[in-house]
PDB file of C-alpha atoms in Angstrom:
ATOM      1  CA  MET A   1      -8.897 119.294 109.962  1.00 48.00           C
ATOM      2  CA  LYS A   2      -5.754 120.124 111.924  1.00 51.00           C
ATOM      3  CA  SER A   3      -5.419 123.307 113.915  1.00 58.00           C
ATOM      4  CA  SER A   4      -2.790 125.880 113.003  1.00 59.00           C
ATOM      5  CA  HIS A   5      -0.590 124.937 115.953  1.00 56.00           C
ATOM      6  CA  GLN A   6      -0.739 121.254 115.076  1.00 58.00           C
ATOM      7  CA  TRP A   7       0.015 121.976 111.434  1.00 56.00           C
ATOM      8  CA  ASN A   8       3.088 124.081 112.335  1.00 58.00           C
ATOM      9  CA  PHE A   9       4.360 121.318 114.607  1.00 57.00           C
ATOM     10  CA  PHE A  10       3.772 118.753 111.879  1.00 55.00           C
ATOM     11  CA  CYS A  11       5.701 120.847 109.325  1.00 55.00           C
ATOM     12  CA  PHE A  12       8.526 121.409 111.804  1.00 55.00           C
ATOM     13  CA  CYS A  13       8.755 117.703 112.544  1.00 56.00           C
ATOM     14  CA  THR A  14       8.801 116.733 108.879  1.00 57.00           C
ATOM     15  CA  LEU A  15      11.482 119.301 108.088  1.00 54.00           C
ATOM     16  CA  PHE A  16      13.697 118.326 110.992  1.00 53.00           C
ATOM     17  CA  ARG A  17      13.059 114.629 111.023  1.00 54.00           C
ATOM     18  CA  PRO A  18      15.531 113.054 113.393  1.00 53.00           C
ATOM     19  CA  ALA A  19      18.160 110.891 111.827  1.00 53.00           C
ATOM     20  CA  PHE A  20      17.920 108.212 114.501  1.00 54.00           C
ATOM     21  CA  VAL A  21      14.972 107.578 116.784  1.00 54.00           C
ATOM     22  CA  PRO A  22      15.516 104.855 119.351  1.00 58.00           C
ATOM     23  CA  GLY A  23      12.904 102.138 119.256  1.00 63.00           C
ATOM     24  CA  LEU A  24      10.721 102.991 122.205  1.00 63.00           C
ATOM     25  CA  THR A  25       7.732 100.900 122.827  1.00 67.00           C
ATOM     26  CA  PRO A  26       4.555 102.344 124.196  1.00 65.00           C
ATOM     27  CA  PRO A  27       3.941 101.474 127.804  1.00 61.00           C
ATOM     28  CA  LYS A  28       1.816  98.447 128.370  1.00 65.00           C
ATOM     29  CA  ILE A  29      -1.170  98.902 130.562  1.00 63.00           C
ATOM     30  CA  PRO A  30      -1.855  95.678 132.315  1.00 62.00           C
ATOM     31  CA  ASP A  31      -5.410  94.501 132.480  1.00 67.00           C
ATOM     32  CA  GLY A  32      -6.866  94.592 135.909  1.00 63.00           C
ATOM     33  CA  GLU A  33      -3.709  95.656 137.708  1.00 67.00           C
ATOM     34  CA  LYS A  34      -2.798  99.003 139.079  1.00 71.00           C
ATOM     35  CA  VAL A  35      -1.564 101.484 136.495  1.00 69.00           C
ATOM     36  CA  ASP A  36       1.740 103.128 137.367  1.00 75.00           C
ATOM     37  CA  PHE A  37       1.253 106.671 136.092  1.00 79.00           C
ATOM     38  CA  ASP A  38       4.695 107.708 137.300  1.00 84.00           C
ATOM     39  CA  ASP A  39       6.233 105.073 135.061  1.00 85.00           C
ATOM     40  CA  ILE A  40       4.106 106.203 132.104  1.00 85.00           C
ATOM     41  CA  HIS A  41       5.052 109.821 132.796  1.00 90.00           C
ATOM     42  CA  ARG A  42       8.769 108.936 133.079  1.00 91.00           C
ATOM     43  CA  LYS A  43       8.692 107.012 129.796  1.00 91.00           C
ATOM     44  CA  ARG A  44       6.878 109.898 128.095  1.00 92.00           C
ATOM     45  CA  MET A  45       9.506 112.321 129.413  1.00 94.00           C
ATOM     46  CA  GLU A  46      12.342 110.102 128.170  1.00 94.00           C
ATOM     47  CA  LYS A  47      10.698 109.923 124.737  1.00 93.00           C
ATOM     48  CA  ASP A  48      10.249 113.717 124.633  1.00 94.00           C
ATOM     49  CA  LEU A  49      13.838 114.211 125.751  1.00 95.00           C
ATOM     50  CA  THR A  50      15.236 111.995 122.984  1.00 94.00           C
ATOM     51  CA  GLU A  51      13.076 113.740 120.373  1.00 94.00           C
ATOM     52  CA  LEU A  52      14.217 117.112 121.657  1.00 95.00           C
ATOM     53  CA  GLN A  53      17.867 116.033 121.559  1.00 95.00           C
ATOM     54  CA  THR A  54      17.538 114.813 117.975  1.00 94.00           C
ATOM     55  CA  LEU A  55      15.846 118.090 117.002  1.00 95.00           C
ATOM     56  CA  ILE A  56      18.638 120.057 118.657  1.00 95.00           C
ATOM     57  CA  GLU A  57      21.272 117.994 116.829  1.00 95.00           C
ATOM     58  CA  ALA A  58      19.466 118.515 113.524  1.00 94.00           C
ATOM     59  CA  HIS A  59      19.267 122.242 114.235  1.00 95.00           C
ATOM     60  CA  PHE A  60      22.985 122.493 114.984  1.00 94.00           C
ATOM     61  CA  GLU A  61      23.858 120.465 111.887  1.00 94.00           C
ATOM     62  CA  SER A  62      21.746 122.727 109.691  1.00 94.00           C
ATOM     63  CA  ARG A  63      23.243 125.777 111.390  1.00 95.00           C
ATOM     64  CA  LYS A  64      26.743 124.419 110.769  1.00 94.00           C
ATOM     65  CA  LYS A  65      25.878 123.934 107.084  1.00 94.00           C
ATOM     66  CA  GLU A  66      24.502 127.476 106.903  1.00 95.00           C
ATOM     67  CA  GLU A  67      27.657 128.865 108.513  1.00 95.00           C
ATOM     68  CA  GLU A  68      29.799 126.958 106.010  1.00 94.00           C
ATOM     69  CA  GLU A  69      27.685 128.353 103.165  1.00 94.00           C
ATOM     70  CA  LEU A  70      28.019 131.824 104.640  1.00 94.00           C
ATOM     71  CA  LEU A  71      31.787 131.472 104.865  1.00 94.00           C
ATOM     72  CA  SER A  72      31.984 130.260 101.275  1.00 94.00           C
ATOM     73  CA  LEU A  73      29.777 133.148 100.146  1.00 94.00           C
ATOM     74  CA  THR A  74      31.888 135.705 101.992  1.00 93.00           C
ATOM     75  CA  SER A  75      35.049 134.243 100.482  1.00 93.00           C
ATOM     76  CA  ARG A  76      33.460 134.382  97.004  1.00 94.00           C
ATOM     77  CA  ILE A  77      32.397 137.977  97.612  1.00 93.00           C
ATOM     78  CA  GLU A  78      35.878 138.910  98.780  1.00 93.00           C
ATOM     79  CA  LYS A  79      37.418 137.193  95.770  1.00 93.00           C
ATOM     80  CA  ARG A  80      35.024 139.015  93.440  1.00 93.00           C
ATOM     81  CA  ARG A  81      35.855 142.346  95.093  1.00 92.00           C
ATOM     82  CA  SER A  82      39.562 141.792  94.614  1.00 92.00           C
ATOM     83  CA  GLU A  83      39.001 140.805  90.960  1.00 93.00           C
ATOM     84  CA  ARG A  84      36.854 143.895  90.462  1.00 92.00           C
ATOM     85  CA  ALA A  85      39.508 146.108  92.041  1.00 91.00           C
ATOM     86  CA  GLU A  86      42.116 144.599  89.734  1.00 93.00           C
ATOM     87  CA  GLN A  87      39.878 145.210  86.707  1.00 93.00           C
ATOM     88  CA  MET A  88      39.320 148.810  87.759  1.00 92.00           C
ATOM     89  CA  LYS A  89      43.071 149.280  88.176  1.00 91.00           C
ATOM     90  CA  ILE A  90      43.688 147.899  84.671  1.00 92.00           C
ATOM     91  CA  ARG A  91      40.956 150.125  83.229  1.00 91.00           C
ATOM     92  CA  ALA A  92      42.448 153.176  84.926  1.00 90.00           C
ATOM     93  CA  GLU A  93      45.880 152.368  83.499  1.00 91.00           C
ATOM     94  CA  ARG A  94      44.428 151.920  80.009  1.00 89.00           C
ATOM     95  CA  GLU A  95      42.540 155.193  80.300  1.00 89.00           C
ATOM     96  CA  LYS A  96      45.703 156.938  81.446  1.00 87.00           C
ATOM     97  CA  GLU A  97      47.602 155.502  78.483  1.00 87.00           C
ATOM     98  CA  ARG A  98      44.840 156.638  76.140  1.00 84.00           C
ATOM     99  CA  GLN A  99      44.936 160.141  77.608  1.00 83.00           C
ATOM    100  CA  ASN A 100      48.724 160.216  77.220  1.00 82.00           C
ATOM    101  CA  LYS A 101      48.385 159.208  73.570  1.00 79.00           C
ATOM    102  CA  LEU A 102      45.872 161.982  72.988  1.00 76.00           C
ATOM    103  CA  ALA A 103      48.068 164.515  74.794  1.00 73.00           C
ATOM    104  CA  ALA A 104      51.226 163.674  72.843  1.00 66.00           C
ATOM    105  CA  PRO A 105      50.377 163.597  69.112  1.00 55.00           C
ATOM    106  CA  ASN A 106      54.053 163.389  68.093  1.00 50.00           C
ATOM    107  CA  LYS A 107      54.392 159.941  69.605  1.00 53.00           C
ATOM    108  CA  GLY A 108      51.435 158.233  68.005  1.00 51.00           C
ATOM    109  CA  GLY A 109      49.739 160.903  65.925  1.00 54.00           C
ATOM    110  CA  THR A 110      49.011 160.834  62.240  1.00 67.00           C
ATOM    111  CA  LYS A 111      51.454 162.004  59.591  1.00 70.00           C
ATOM    112  CA  LYS A 112      49.439 165.143  58.988  1.00 72.00           C
ATOM    113  CA  GLN A 113      49.577 166.112  62.651  1.00 73.00           C
ATOM    114  CA  THR A 114      53.336 165.572  62.854  1.00 81.00           C
ATOM    115  CA  GLU A 115      53.914 167.733  59.770  1.00 84.00           C
ATOM    116  CA  ARG A 116      51.808 170.496  61.281  1.00 84.00           C
ATOM    117  CA  GLU A 117      53.819 170.284  64.472  1.00 85.00           C
ATOM    118  CA  LYS A 118      57.074 170.498  62.498  1.00 85.00           C
ATOM    119  CA  LYS A 119      55.831 173.586  60.676  1.00 85.00           C
ATOM    120  CA  ARG A 120      54.804 175.250  63.917  1.00 84.00           C
ATOM    121  CA  LYS A 121      58.181 174.476  65.468  1.00 83.00           C
ATOM    122  CA  ILE A 122      60.081 175.902  62.474  1.00 82.00           C
ATOM    123  CA  LEU A 123      57.912 179.023  62.399  1.00 80.00           C
ATOM    124  CA  SER A 124      58.334 179.576  66.125  1.00 79.00           C
ATOM    125  CA  GLU A 125      62.128 179.307  65.716  1.00 77.00           C
ATOM    126  CA  ARG A 126      62.125 181.746  62.807  1.00 73.00           C
ATOM    127  CA  ARG A 127      59.938 184.301  64.530  1.00 73.00           C
ATOM    128  CA  LYS A 128      62.033 186.839  66.354  1.00 71.00           C
ATOM    129  CA  GLU A 129      60.985 189.281  69.013  1.00 74.00           C
ATOM    130  CA  LEU A 130      60.862 192.857  67.813  1.00 74.00           C
ATOM    131  CA  ASN A 131      61.659 195.242  70.650  1.00 75.00           C
ATOM    132  CA  VAL A 132      61.626 198.681  69.038  1.00 76.00           C
ATOM    133  CA  ASP A 133      60.294 200.771  71.905  1.00 78.00           C
ATOM    134  CA  HIS A 134      63.671 201.698  73.348  1.00 81.00           C
ATOM    135  CA  MET A 135      65.618 202.032  70.013  1.00 81.00           C
ATOM    136  CA  ARG A 136      66.844 205.229  68.425  1.00 87.00           C
ATOM    137  CA  GLU A 137      66.388 206.198  64.782  1.00 87.00           C
ATOM    138  CA  ASP A 138      69.727 204.866  63.503  1.00 89.00           C
ATOM    139  CA  THR A 139      69.311 201.490  65.235  1.00 87.00           C
ATOM    140  CA  LEU A 140      65.761 201.287  63.883  1.00 87.00           C
ATOM    141  CA  ARG A 141      67.076 201.810  60.327  1.00 90.00           C
ATOM    142  CA  GLU A 142      69.677 199.127  60.927  1.00 90.00           C
ATOM    143  CA  LYS A 143      67.011 196.731  62.277  1.00 86.00           C
ATOM    144  CA  ALA A 144      64.736 197.419  59.265  1.00 88.00           C
ATOM    145  CA  LYS A 145      67.622 196.682  56.873  1.00 93.00           C
ATOM    146  CA  GLU A 146      68.366 193.439  58.755  1.00 89.00           C
ATOM    147  CA  LEU A 147      64.710 192.372  58.565  1.00 87.00           C
ATOM    148  CA  TRP A 148      64.579 193.242  54.853  1.00 92.00           C
ATOM    149  CA  ASN A 149      67.664 191.082  54.172  1.00 93.00           C
ATOM    150  CA  TRP A 150      66.158 188.243  56.170  1.00 87.00           C
ATOM    151  CA  MET A 151      62.875 188.538  54.231  1.00 90.00           C
ATOM    152  CA  HIS A 152      64.824 188.567  50.966  1.00 94.00           C
ATOM    153  CA  GLN A 153      66.601 185.339  52.017  1.00 93.00           C
ATOM    154  CA  LEU A 154      63.248 183.689  52.909  1.00 90.00           C
ATOM    155  CA  GLU A 155      61.736 184.711  49.576  1.00 94.00           C
ATOM    156  CA  GLY A 156      64.728 183.149  47.800  1.00 94.00           C
ATOM    157  CA  GLU A 157      64.264 179.913  49.756  1.00 93.00           C
ATOM    158  CA  LYS A 158      60.549 179.983  48.929  1.00 94.00           C
ATOM    159  CA  PHE A 159      61.303 180.380  45.206  1.00 94.00           C
ATOM    160  CA  ASP A 160      63.805 177.497  45.289  1.00 94.00           C
ATOM    161  CA  LEU A 161      61.315 175.229  47.083  1.00 94.00           C
ATOM    162  CA  GLN A 162      58.505 176.105  44.663  1.00 95.00           C
ATOM    163  CA  TYR A 163      60.786 175.355  41.700  1.00 95.00           C
ATOM    164  CA  LYS A 164      61.816 172.057  43.286  1.00 95.00           C
ATOM    165  CA  TYR A 165      58.137 171.193  43.877  1.00 94.00           C
ATOM    166  CA  THR A 166      57.074 171.914  40.296  1.00 94.00           C
ATOM    167  CA  ARG A 167      60.076 169.977  38.961  1.00 94.00           C
ATOM    168  CA  GLN A 168      59.210 166.944  41.127  1.00 94.00           C
ATOM    169  CA  ASN A 169      55.544 167.210  40.164  1.00 92.00           C
ATOM    170  CA  TRP A 170      56.480 167.297  36.455  1.00 93.00           C
ATOM    171  CA  ARG A 171      58.821 164.303  36.887  1.00 91.00           C
ATOM    172  CA  PHE A 172      56.134 162.369  38.753  1.00 89.00           C
ATOM    173  CA  THR A 173      53.536 162.903  36.024  1.00 89.00           C
ATOM    174  CA  PHE A 174      56.135 162.061  33.356  1.00 87.00           C
ATOM    175  CA  LEU A 175      57.046 158.788  35.065  1.00 87.00           C
ATOM    176  CA  GLN A 176      53.406 157.992  35.691  1.00 84.00           C
ATOM    177  CA  THR A 177      52.521 158.399  32.016  1.00 85.00           C
ATOM    178  CA  ASN A 178      55.507 156.213  31.024  1.00 82.00           C
ATOM    179  CA  VAL A 179      54.337 153.456  33.338  1.00 81.00           C
ATOM    180  CA  MET A 180      50.810 153.512  31.937  1.00 75.00           C
ATOM    181  CA  PHE A 181      51.890 153.264  28.300  1.00 66.00           C
TER     182      PHE A 181
END
């Protein structure tokens, strides 16, 4: 069983396997001759140096890839933020338009609302201010007579409109019965 340190080194080496390892041959130990430990040590150091250089190159390549991914992610995030800001701007404009439509019923309101508005406008034009606090008795009598004449005129208009309405209603029912039969 491998120790924890050996296992970590093994995993590290398999993850960052060097792309190119020069073909180094193990040092030959001659039989019966003197062993040159300096030569063995030098060859071991050269082998370690080449492995370390390949690991460093692999690390920098992976780091370069990670930086490229990070740049692409930041550009995607920035693009998404700008799209989101544009969507929020469009939503705000639509909401503003909707609020304007609700605020101005004459522009896009229903027929019933526009008729109510017309009636209110006509009534507000017909309504006159009555300032009687500073008037004397003769001017008050004159004002009352003027108001009575005005009311008489309005009652006459009301009668004419009611007659016109009943006449149109009668004509409508008459025409409707003729169409059915």
